[in-house]
Amino acid sequence: MFNRILFPTDGSDGADIALGHLLDLATYHDATVHILTVADTAQDGVLQIQGNDVDALVQEGERLVREAAEQAQKRGVDTVTEVLQGRPYRKIVEYAETNGLDLVGMPTHGRRGLERFLLGSTTERVVRRADVPVLTIHPDDDVTIGHPYQDILVPTDGSDCANQALAIGVDVAGTEDAALHLLSVVALSALGADARPDIQMDILEEDARELLDEAAAFADNAGVEPTSKTVEYGSSIHKAVLTYIEEHDINLVVVGTHGRTGFDRYVLGSVTEYLVRTSPIPVLTVPAPDPDTGETQ
């Protein structure tokens, strides 16, 4: 299902760790990896540079893609290399769309720092704007990123975007023969100040179980039998998801870029944003379906 993978690199340690995981993925799926470096000639303080300075940025980019391609060649992975100029996130998104790629794989942060809770600005913008799924990978040395995936988690809230993520998650689970975990989180904050919170809780739980039954039926029809259908409760949806990841040794979480609280493709849903920033495992973010075609944008 992942035949053409885009790997944007800035030469950081985070990018190197992400490349190793993407090469595992490419080997498994017999995919071609497009290796891209964007010479950031539009960044603040670089707007006026010309000539030799731009040439130096491009030459550095050529070195980065060459070295990444050499790593891929050692693994027997076919590559395409490209060095572009401009704003990195724009060029990455444009390249993925223009070349009909299936997946973009990126570390959550690169040259600008390794602060765990600060999502790299380029990665964040790509996740928000890309028309294809984006796999974000934490470049933490103390975390083992396993592949093939053995346990895949798909949280759902019943939104169109979550359903699109479910379709991708089921596809990945089927392709990699992985266990599929379905999760719906009842946010206790949704109870409000009602005098009968027990009644509200029953209603919310019933809704969550209906969502899981529908998701399980979709998976069954695709030939993938879910390993679990779980309703969790918590004051924070993303924390409940992280707890489930830890307790069930999940290898990959697949989530829509936004859910019921918003449908603006440029505003990353808060739950997804927290997961991308803090998840110790790869997060596959799936954009909303096109309202005209019903397909991933």
mmCIF file of C-alpha atoms in Angstrom:
data_model
loop_
_atom_site.group_PDB
_atom_site.id
_atom_site.type_symbol
_atom_site.label_atom_id
_atom_site.label_comp_id
_atom_site.label_asym_id
_atom_site.label_seq_id
_atom_site.Cartn_x
_atom_site.Cartn_y
_atom_site.Cartn_z
ATOM 1 C CA MET A 1 0.000 0.000 0.000
ATOM 2 C CA PHE A 2 2.995 2.285 0.541
ATOM 3 C CA ASN A 3 4.694 2.146 -2.840
ATOM 4 C CA ARG A 4 6.140 5.655 -2.987
ATOM 5 C CA ILE A 5 7.449 7.176 0.237
ATOM 6 C CA LEU A 6 8.780 10.705 0.667
ATOM 7 C CA PHE A 7 11.581 11.312 3.130
ATOM 8 C CA PRO A 8 12.457 14.998 3.617
ATOM 9 C CA THR A 9 15.793 15.389 5.385
ATOM 10 C CA ASP A 10 17.737 18.221 6.971
ATOM 11 C CA GLY A 11 20.650 16.023 8.040
ATOM 12 C CA SER A 12 19.755 16.107 11.740
ATOM 13 C CA ASP A 13 20.068 13.146 14.090
ATOM 14 C CA GLY A 14 16.284 12.984 14.128
ATOM 15 C CA ALA A 15 16.194 12.640 10.367
ATOM 16 C CA ASP A 16 18.719 9.794 10.482
ATOM 17 C CA ILE A 17 16.579 7.861 12.974
ATOM 18 C CA ALA A 18 13.469 8.450 10.874
ATOM 19 C CA LEU A 19 15.282 7.245 7.756
ATOM 20 C CA GLY A 20 16.148 3.937 9.404
ATOM 21 C CA HIS A 21 12.487 3.299 10.184
ATOM 22 C CA LEU A 22 11.348 4.355 6.721
ATOM 23 C CA LEU A 23 13.868 2.025 5.101
ATOM 24 C CA ASP A 24 12.409 -0.827 7.179
ATOM 25 C CA LEU A 25 8.981 0.190 5.904
ATOM 26 C CA ALA A 26 10.165 0.493 2.314
ATOM 27 C CA THR A 27 11.873 -2.894 2.401
ATOM 28 C CA TYR A 28 8.705 -4.544 3.705
ATOM 29 C CA HIS A 29 6.475 -2.882 1.099
ATOM 30 C CA ASP A 30 9.025 -2.996 -1.750
ATOM 31 C CA ALA A 31 8.643 0.771 -2.004
ATOM 32 C CA THR A 32 10.677 3.493 -3.654
ATOM 33 C CA VAL A 33 11.865 6.230 -1.312
ATOM 34 C CA HIS A 34 12.003 9.779 -2.598
ATOM 35 C CA ILE A 35 14.701 11.637 -0.675
ATOM 36 C CA LEU A 36 14.229 15.381 -0.621
ATOM 37 C CA THR A 37 16.170 18.257 0.836
ATOM 38 C CA VAL A 38 14.904 21.810 0.606
ATOM 39 C CA ALA A 39 17.480 24.576 0.709
ATOM 40 C CA ASP A 40 15.663 27.071 2.919
ATOM 41 C CA THR A 41 16.322 30.201 0.877
ATOM 42 C CA ALA A 42 13.158 31.860 2.217
ATOM 43 C CA GLN A 43 13.959 31.760 5.928
ATOM 44 C CA ASP A 44 14.400 34.929 7.971
ATOM 45 C CA GLY A 45 17.845 36.340 7.450
ATOM 46 C CA VAL A 46 18.386 34.422 4.213
ATOM 47 C CA LEU A 47 16.030 36.418 2.045
ATOM 48 C CA GLN A 48 18.827 38.520 0.622
ATOM 49 C CA ILE A 49 21.452 35.867 0.038
ATOM 50 C CA GLN A 50 22.456 35.147 -3.526
ATOM 51 C CA GLY A 51 25.083 33.502 -5.605
ATOM 52 C CA ASN A 52 27.681 31.539 -3.677
ATOM 53 C CA ASP A 53 25.610 31.432 -0.498
ATOM 54 C CA VAL A 54 22.669 29.809 -2.263
ATOM 55 C CA ASP A 55 25.048 27.475 -4.068
ATOM 56 C CA ALA A 56 26.465 26.399 -0.696
ATOM 57 C CA LEU A 57 22.989 25.551 0.602
ATOM 58 C CA VAL A 58 22.238 23.536 -2.519
ATOM 59 C CA GLN A 59 25.569 21.701 -2.347
ATOM 60 C CA GLU A 60 24.876 20.811 1.289
ATOM 61 C CA GLY A 61 21.459 19.513 0.236
ATOM 62 C CA GLU A 62 23.024 17.400 -2.490
ATOM 63 C CA ARG A 63 25.372 15.886 0.054
ATOM 64 C CA LEU A 64 22.512 15.056 2.405
ATOM 65 C CA VAL A 65 20.388 13.316 -0.213
ATOM 66 C CA ARG A 66 23.421 11.467 -1.560
ATOM 67 C CA GLU A 67 24.329 10.103 1.860
ATOM 68 C CA ALA A 68 20.730 9.084 2.558
ATOM 69 C CA ALA A 69 20.532 7.381 -0.833
ATOM 70 C CA GLU A 70 23.714 5.462 -0.059
ATOM 71 C CA GLN A 71 22.106 4.118 3.133
ATOM 72 C CA ALA A 72 19.068 3.071 1.140
ATOM 73 C CA GLN A 73 21.234 1.397 -1.512
ATOM 74 C CA LYS A 74 22.861 -0.752 1.162
ATOM 75 C CA ARG A 75 19.378 -1.986 2.069
ATOM 76 C CA GLY A 76 18.436 -2.631 -1.547
ATOM 77 C CA VAL A 77 15.838 0.169 -1.560
ATOM 78 C CA ASP A 78 15.299 2.120 -4.782
ATOM 79 C CA THR A 79 15.516 5.894 -4.415
ATOM 80 C CA VAL A 80 14.810 9.133 -6.199
ATOM 81 C CA THR A 81 16.707 12.201 -4.998
ATOM 82 C CA GLU A 82 15.825 15.866 -5.296
ATOM 83 C CA VAL A 83 17.127 19.185 -3.968
ATOM 84 C CA LEU A 84 14.771 22.145 -4.124
ATOM 85 C CA GLN A 85 14.838 25.746 -2.974
ATOM 86 C CA GLY A 86 12.193 27.635 -1.020
ATOM 87 C CA ARG A 87 10.175 27.173 2.147
ATOM 88 C CA PRO A 88 10.653 23.557 3.241
ATOM 89 C CA TYR A 89 7.064 22.756 4.268
ATOM 90 C CA ARG A 90 5.607 24.179 1.061
ATOM 91 C CA LYS A 91 8.036 22.331 -1.167
ATOM 92 C CA ILE A 92 7.509 19.067 0.738
ATOM 93 C CA VAL A 93 3.731 19.275 0.388
ATOM 94 C CA GLU A 94 3.959 20.280 -3.277
ATOM 95 C CA TYR A 95 6.435 17.501 -4.061
ATOM 96 C CA ALA A 96 4.250 14.835 -2.444
ATOM 97 C CA GLU A 97 1.195 15.977 -4.385
ATOM 98 C CA THR A 98 2.944 16.513 -7.724
ATOM 99 C CA ASN A 99 4.634 13.113 -7.683
ATOM 100 C CA GLY A 100 1.632 11.117 -6.464
ATOM 101 C CA LEU A 101 3.339 9.830 -3.326
ATOM 102 C CA ASP A 102 1.565 7.564 -0.817
ATOM 103 C CA LEU A 103 3.247 8.630 2.402
ATOM 104 C CA VAL A 104 5.479 11.305 3.901
ATOM 105 C CA GLY A 105 7.756 10.183 6.732
ATOM 106 C CA MET A 106 9.363 12.766 9.030
ATOM 107 C CA PRO A 107 10.883 13.135 12.492
ATOM 108 C CA THR A 108 8.953 15.337 14.892
ATOM 109 C CA HIS A 109 11.900 17.685 15.236
ATOM 110 C CA GLY A 110 15.220 18.293 13.541
ATOM 111 C CA ARG A 111 17.945 20.894 13.486
ATOM 112 C CA ARG A 112 16.046 23.473 15.494
ATOM 113 C CA GLY A 113 16.158 21.517 18.722
ATOM 114 C CA LEU A 114 15.318 18.300 20.506
ATOM 115 C CA GLU A 115 12.799 19.661 23.001
ATOM 116 C CA ARG A 116 10.393 16.764 23.375
ATOM 117 C CA PHE A 117 7.254 18.862 23.585
ATOM 118 C CA LEU A 118 8.059 21.323 20.828
ATOM 119 C CA LEU A 119 6.886 20.022 17.483
ATOM 120 C CA GLY A 120 9.218 20.997 14.680
ATOM 121 C CA SER A 121 7.595 23.788 12.721
ATOM 122 C CA THR A 122 8.215 22.149 9.351
ATOM 123 C CA THR A 123 6.771 18.804 10.434
ATOM 124 C CA GLU A 124 3.752 20.473 12.027
ATOM 125 C CA ARG A 125 2.976 22.422 8.864
ATOM 126 C CA VAL A 126 3.362 19.354 6.667
ATOM 127 C CA VAL A 127 0.982 17.357 8.877
ATOM 128 C CA ARG A 128 -1.562 20.165 8.651
ATOM 129 C CA ARG A 129 -1.362 20.679 4.902
ATOM 130 C CA ALA A 130 -0.369 17.395 3.258
ATOM 131 C CA ASP A 131 -2.888 15.645 1.029
ATOM 132 C CA VAL A 132 -1.386 12.262 1.916
ATOM 133 C CA PRO A 133 -0.831 10.468 5.244
ATOM 134 C CA VAL A 134 2.184 11.630 7.236
ATOM 135 C CA LEU A 135 4.161 9.290 9.482
ATOM 136 C CA THR A 136 5.803 11.206 12.326
ATOM 137 C CA ILE A 137 8.619 9.553 14.247
ATOM 138 C CA HIS A 138 10.156 10.585 17.563
ATOM 139 C CA PRO A 139 13.966 10.646 17.261
ATOM 140 C CA ASP A 140 14.567 9.454 20.814
ATOM 141 C CA ASP A 141 17.545 7.178 21.245
ATOM 142 C CA ASP A 142 15.939 5.362 24.181
ATOM 143 C CA VAL A 143 12.850 4.291 22.215
ATOM 144 C CA THR A 144 12.922 1.221 19.990
ATOM 145 C CA ILE A 145 10.811 1.746 16.883
ATOM 146 C CA GLY A 146 9.760 -1.685 15.723
ATOM 147 C CA HIS A 147 8.734 -2.827 12.264
ATOM 148 C CA PRO A 148 6.858 -4.739 10.926
ATOM 149 C CA TYR A 149 4.079 -3.370 13.088
ATOM 150 C CA GLN A 150 2.555 -6.002 15.333
ATOM 151 C CA ASP A 151 -0.094 -3.983 17.175
ATOM 152 C CA ILE A 152 -1.854 -1.029 15.574
ATOM 153 C CA LEU A 153 -4.189 1.320 17.435
ATOM 154 C CA VAL A 154 -6.957 3.305 15.769
ATOM 155 C CA PRO A 155 -8.795 5.696 18.110
ATOM 156 C CA THR A 156 -12.141 6.863 16.735
ATOM 157 C CA ASP A 157 -14.712 9.537 17.486
ATOM 158 C CA GLY A 158 -16.938 8.785 14.521
ATOM 159 C CA SER A 159 -15.919 11.852 12.508
ATOM 160 C CA ASP A 160 -15.278 11.658 8.770
ATOM 161 C CA CYS A 161 -11.578 12.174 9.397
ATOM 162 C CA ALA A 162 -11.485 9.388 11.995
ATOM 163 C CA ASN A 163 -13.261 7.078 9.578
ATOM 164 C CA GLN A 164 -10.654 7.864 6.939
ATOM 165 C CA ALA A 165 -7.947 7.002 9.484
ATOM 166 C CA LEU A 166 -9.784 3.767 10.251
ATOM 167 C CA ALA A 167 -9.695 2.793 6.575
ATOM 168 C CA ILE A 168 -5.941 3.405 6.419
ATOM 169 C CA GLY A 169 -5.349 1.637 9.745
ATOM 170 C CA VAL A 170 -7.294 -1.420 8.616
ATOM 171 C CA ASP A 171 -5.324 -1.460 5.368
ATOM 172 C CA VAL A 172 -1.987 -1.312 7.210
ATOM 173 C CA ALA A 173 -3.055 -4.010 9.672
ATOM 174 C CA GLY A 174 -4.155 -6.281 6.855
ATOM 175 C CA THR A 175 -1.021 -5.699 4.794
ATOM 176 C CA GLU A 176 1.355 -6.252 7.717
ATOM 177 C CA ASP A 177 -0.719 -8.976 9.422
ATOM 178 C CA ALA A 178 -0.845 -6.885 12.584
ATOM 179 C CA ALA A 179 -3.335 -6.932 15.449
ATOM 180 C CA LEU A 180 -5.883 -4.125 15.146
ATOM 181 C CA HIS A 181 -6.955 -2.337 18.331
ATOM 182 C CA LEU A 182 -10.014 -0.068 18.247
ATOM 183 C CA LEU A 183 -10.437 2.562 20.947
ATOM 184 C CA SER A 184 -13.071 5.133 21.830
ATOM 185 C CA VAL A 185 -12.457 7.507 24.725
ATOM 186 C CA VAL A 186 -15.273 8.971 26.802
ATOM 187 C CA ALA A 187 -14.079 12.372 27.989
ATOM 188 C CA LEU A 188 -15.298 12.931 31.535
ATOM 189 C CA SER A 189 -15.169 16.667 30.886
ATOM 190 C CA ALA A 190 -18.114 16.176 28.536
ATOM 191 C CA LEU A 191 -20.365 15.400 31.510
ATOM 192 C CA GLY A 192 -20.616 19.057 32.487
ATOM 193 C CA ALA A 193 -22.568 20.020 35.575
ATOM 194 C CA ASP A 194 -25.624 17.866 34.966
ATOM 195 C CA ALA A 195 -27.457 16.721 38.080
ATOM 196 C CA ARG A 196 -27.490 13.139 36.820
ATOM 197 C CA PRO A 197 -23.978 12.436 35.513
ATOM 198 C CA ASP A 198 -24.700 8.694 35.687
ATOM 199 C CA ILE A 199 -27.312 9.077 32.937
ATOM 200 C CA GLN A 200 -24.963 11.149 30.815
ATOM 201 C CA MET A 201 -22.226 8.572 31.311
ATOM 202 C CA ASP A 202 -24.507 5.788 30.146
ATOM 203 C CA ILE A 203 -25.397 7.744 27.013
ATOM 204 C CA LEU A 204 -21.774 8.567 26.213
ATOM 205 C CA GLU A 205 -20.699 4.976 26.760
ATOM 206 C CA GLU A 206 -23.485 3.678 24.553
ATOM 207 C CA ASP A 207 -22.451 6.077 21.789
ATOM 208 C CA ALA A 208 -18.816 4.979 22.141
ATOM 209 C CA ARG A 209 -19.724 1.295 21.900
ATOM 210 C CA GLU A 210 -21.851 1.931 18.819
ATOM 211 C CA LEU A 211 -18.881 3.677 17.198
ATOM 212 C CA LEU A 212 -16.659 0.701 17.991
ATOM 213 C CA ASP A 213 -19.211 -1.769 16.632
ATOM 214 C CA GLU A 214 -19.407 0.196 13.386
ATOM 215 C CA ALA A 215 -15.613 0.373 13.160
ATOM 216 C CA ALA A 216 -15.301 -3.356 13.845
ATOM 217 C CA ALA A 217 -17.883 -4.135 11.159
ATOM 218 C CA PHE A 218 -15.909 -2.045 8.668
ATOM 219 C CA ALA A 219 -12.714 -3.920 9.551
ATOM 220 C CA ASP A 220 -14.440 -7.302 9.319
ATOM 221 C CA ASN A 221 -15.741 -6.449 5.854
ATOM 222 C CA ALA A 222 -12.171 -5.636 4.840
ATOM 223 C CA GLY A 223 -10.978 -9.016 6.096
ATOM 224 C CA VAL A 224 -9.367 -7.774 9.308
ATOM 225 C CA GLU A 225 -10.802 -9.015 12.597
ATOM 226 C CA PRO A 226 -10.127 -6.504 15.399
ATOM 227 C CA THR A 227 -8.196 -7.826 18.358
ATOM 228 C CA SER A 228 -10.002 -5.511 20.773
ATOM 229 C CA LYS A 229 -12.768 -2.929 21.031
ATOM 230 C CA THR A 230 -12.181 -0.792 24.095
ATOM 231 C CA VAL A 231 -13.983 2.107 25.723
ATOM 232 C CA GLU A 232 -11.755 4.143 28.025
ATOM 233 C CA TYR A 233 -12.643 7.007 30.346
ATOM 234 C CA GLY A 234 -10.518 9.996 31.251
ATOM 235 C CA SER A 235 -10.319 13.724 31.664
ATOM 236 C CA SER A 236 -7.957 13.851 28.684
ATOM 237 C CA ILE A 237 -8.495 11.921 25.452
ATOM 238 C CA HIS A 238 -4.876 12.034 24.337
ATOM 239 C CA LYS A 239 -3.638 10.852 27.750
ATOM 240 C CA ALA A 240 -6.052 7.928 27.615
ATOM 241 C CA VAL A 241 -4.666 7.041 24.188
ATOM 242 C CA LEU A 242 -1.075 7.264 25.448
ATOM 243 C CA THR A 243 -1.925 5.041 28.405
ATOM 244 C CA TYR A 244 -3.438 2.450 26.073
ATOM 245 C CA ILE A 245 -0.324 2.572 23.884
ATOM 246 C CA GLU A 246 1.904 1.838 26.867
ATOM 247 C CA GLU A 247 -0.257 -0.869 28.401
ATOM 248 C CA HIS A 248 -0.753 -2.815 25.163
ATOM 249 C CA ASP A 249 2.682 -2.426 23.524
ATOM 250 C CA ILE A 250 1.257 -0.635 20.507
ATOM 251 C CA ASN A 251 3.704 -0.089 17.613
ATOM 252 C CA LEU A 252 1.716 2.385 15.532
ATOM 253 C CA VAL A 253 -1.212 4.713 16.164
ATOM 254 C CA VAL A 254 -3.325 5.865 13.214
ATOM 255 C CA VAL A 255 -5.377 9.000 13.731
ATOM 256 C CA GLY A 256 -7.237 11.632 11.717
ATOM 257 C CA THR A 257 -5.765 15.096 11.641
ATOM 258 C CA HIS A 258 -8.869 16.454 13.345
ATOM 259 C CA GLY A 259 -12.160 15.175 14.708
ATOM 260 C CA ARG A 260 -15.580 16.383 15.686
ATOM 261 C CA THR A 261 -14.398 19.700 17.090
ATOM 262 C CA GLY A 262 -13.149 21.142 13.822
ATOM 263 C CA PHE A 263 -12.791 20.598 10.087
ATOM 264 C CA ASP A 264 -10.319 23.280 9.099
ATOM 265 C CA ARG A 265 -7.470 21.432 7.366
ATOM 266 C CA TYR A 266 -4.989 24.070 8.539
ATOM 267 C CA VAL A 267 -5.892 23.733 12.220
ATOM 268 C CA LEU A 268 -4.465 20.550 13.666
ATOM 269 C CA GLY A 269 -6.909 18.868 16.030
ATOM 270 C CA SER A 270 -5.795 19.204 19.637
ATOM 271 C CA VAL A 271 -5.844 15.457 20.330
ATOM 272 C CA THR A 272 -3.808 14.685 17.225
ATOM 273 C CA GLU A 273 -1.404 17.525 17.981
ATOM 274 C CA TYR A 274 -0.697 16.182 21.467
ATOM 275 C CA LEU A 275 -0.247 12.654 20.156
ATOM 276 C CA VAL A 276 2.206 13.733 17.480
ATOM 277 C CA ARG A 277 4.169 15.744 20.033
ATOM 278 C CA THR A 278 4.272 13.185 22.845
ATOM 279 C CA SER A 279 3.709 9.690 21.471
ATOM 280 C CA PRO A 280 6.751 7.431 21.981
ATOM 281 C CA ILE A 281 5.779 5.433 18.888
ATOM 282 C CA PRO A 282 5.194 6.463 15.271
ATOM 283 C CA VAL A 283 1.932 8.314 14.605
ATOM 284 C CA LEU A 284 0.306 8.008 11.187
ATOM 285 C CA THR A 285 -1.848 11.094 10.646
ATOM 286 C CA VAL A 286 -4.505 10.882 7.967
ATOM 287 C CA PRO A 287 -6.047 13.978 6.367
ATOM 288 C CA ALA A 288 -9.769 14.473 6.003
ATOM 289 C CA PRO A 289 -11.527 13.008 2.974
ATOM 290 C CA ASP A 290 -12.211 15.359 0.110
ATOM 291 C CA PRO A 291 -15.824 16.574 0.543
ATOM 292 C CA ASP A 292 -16.413 16.190 -3.205
ATOM 293 C CA THR A 293 -14.856 12.764 -3.829
ATOM 294 C CA GLY A 294 -14.851 11.204 -0.362
ATOM 295 C CA GLU A 295 -11.190 10.271 -0.872
ATOM 296 C CA THR A 296 -8.183 11.409 1.140
ATOM 297 C CA GLN A 297 -7.227 14.916 0.091
#
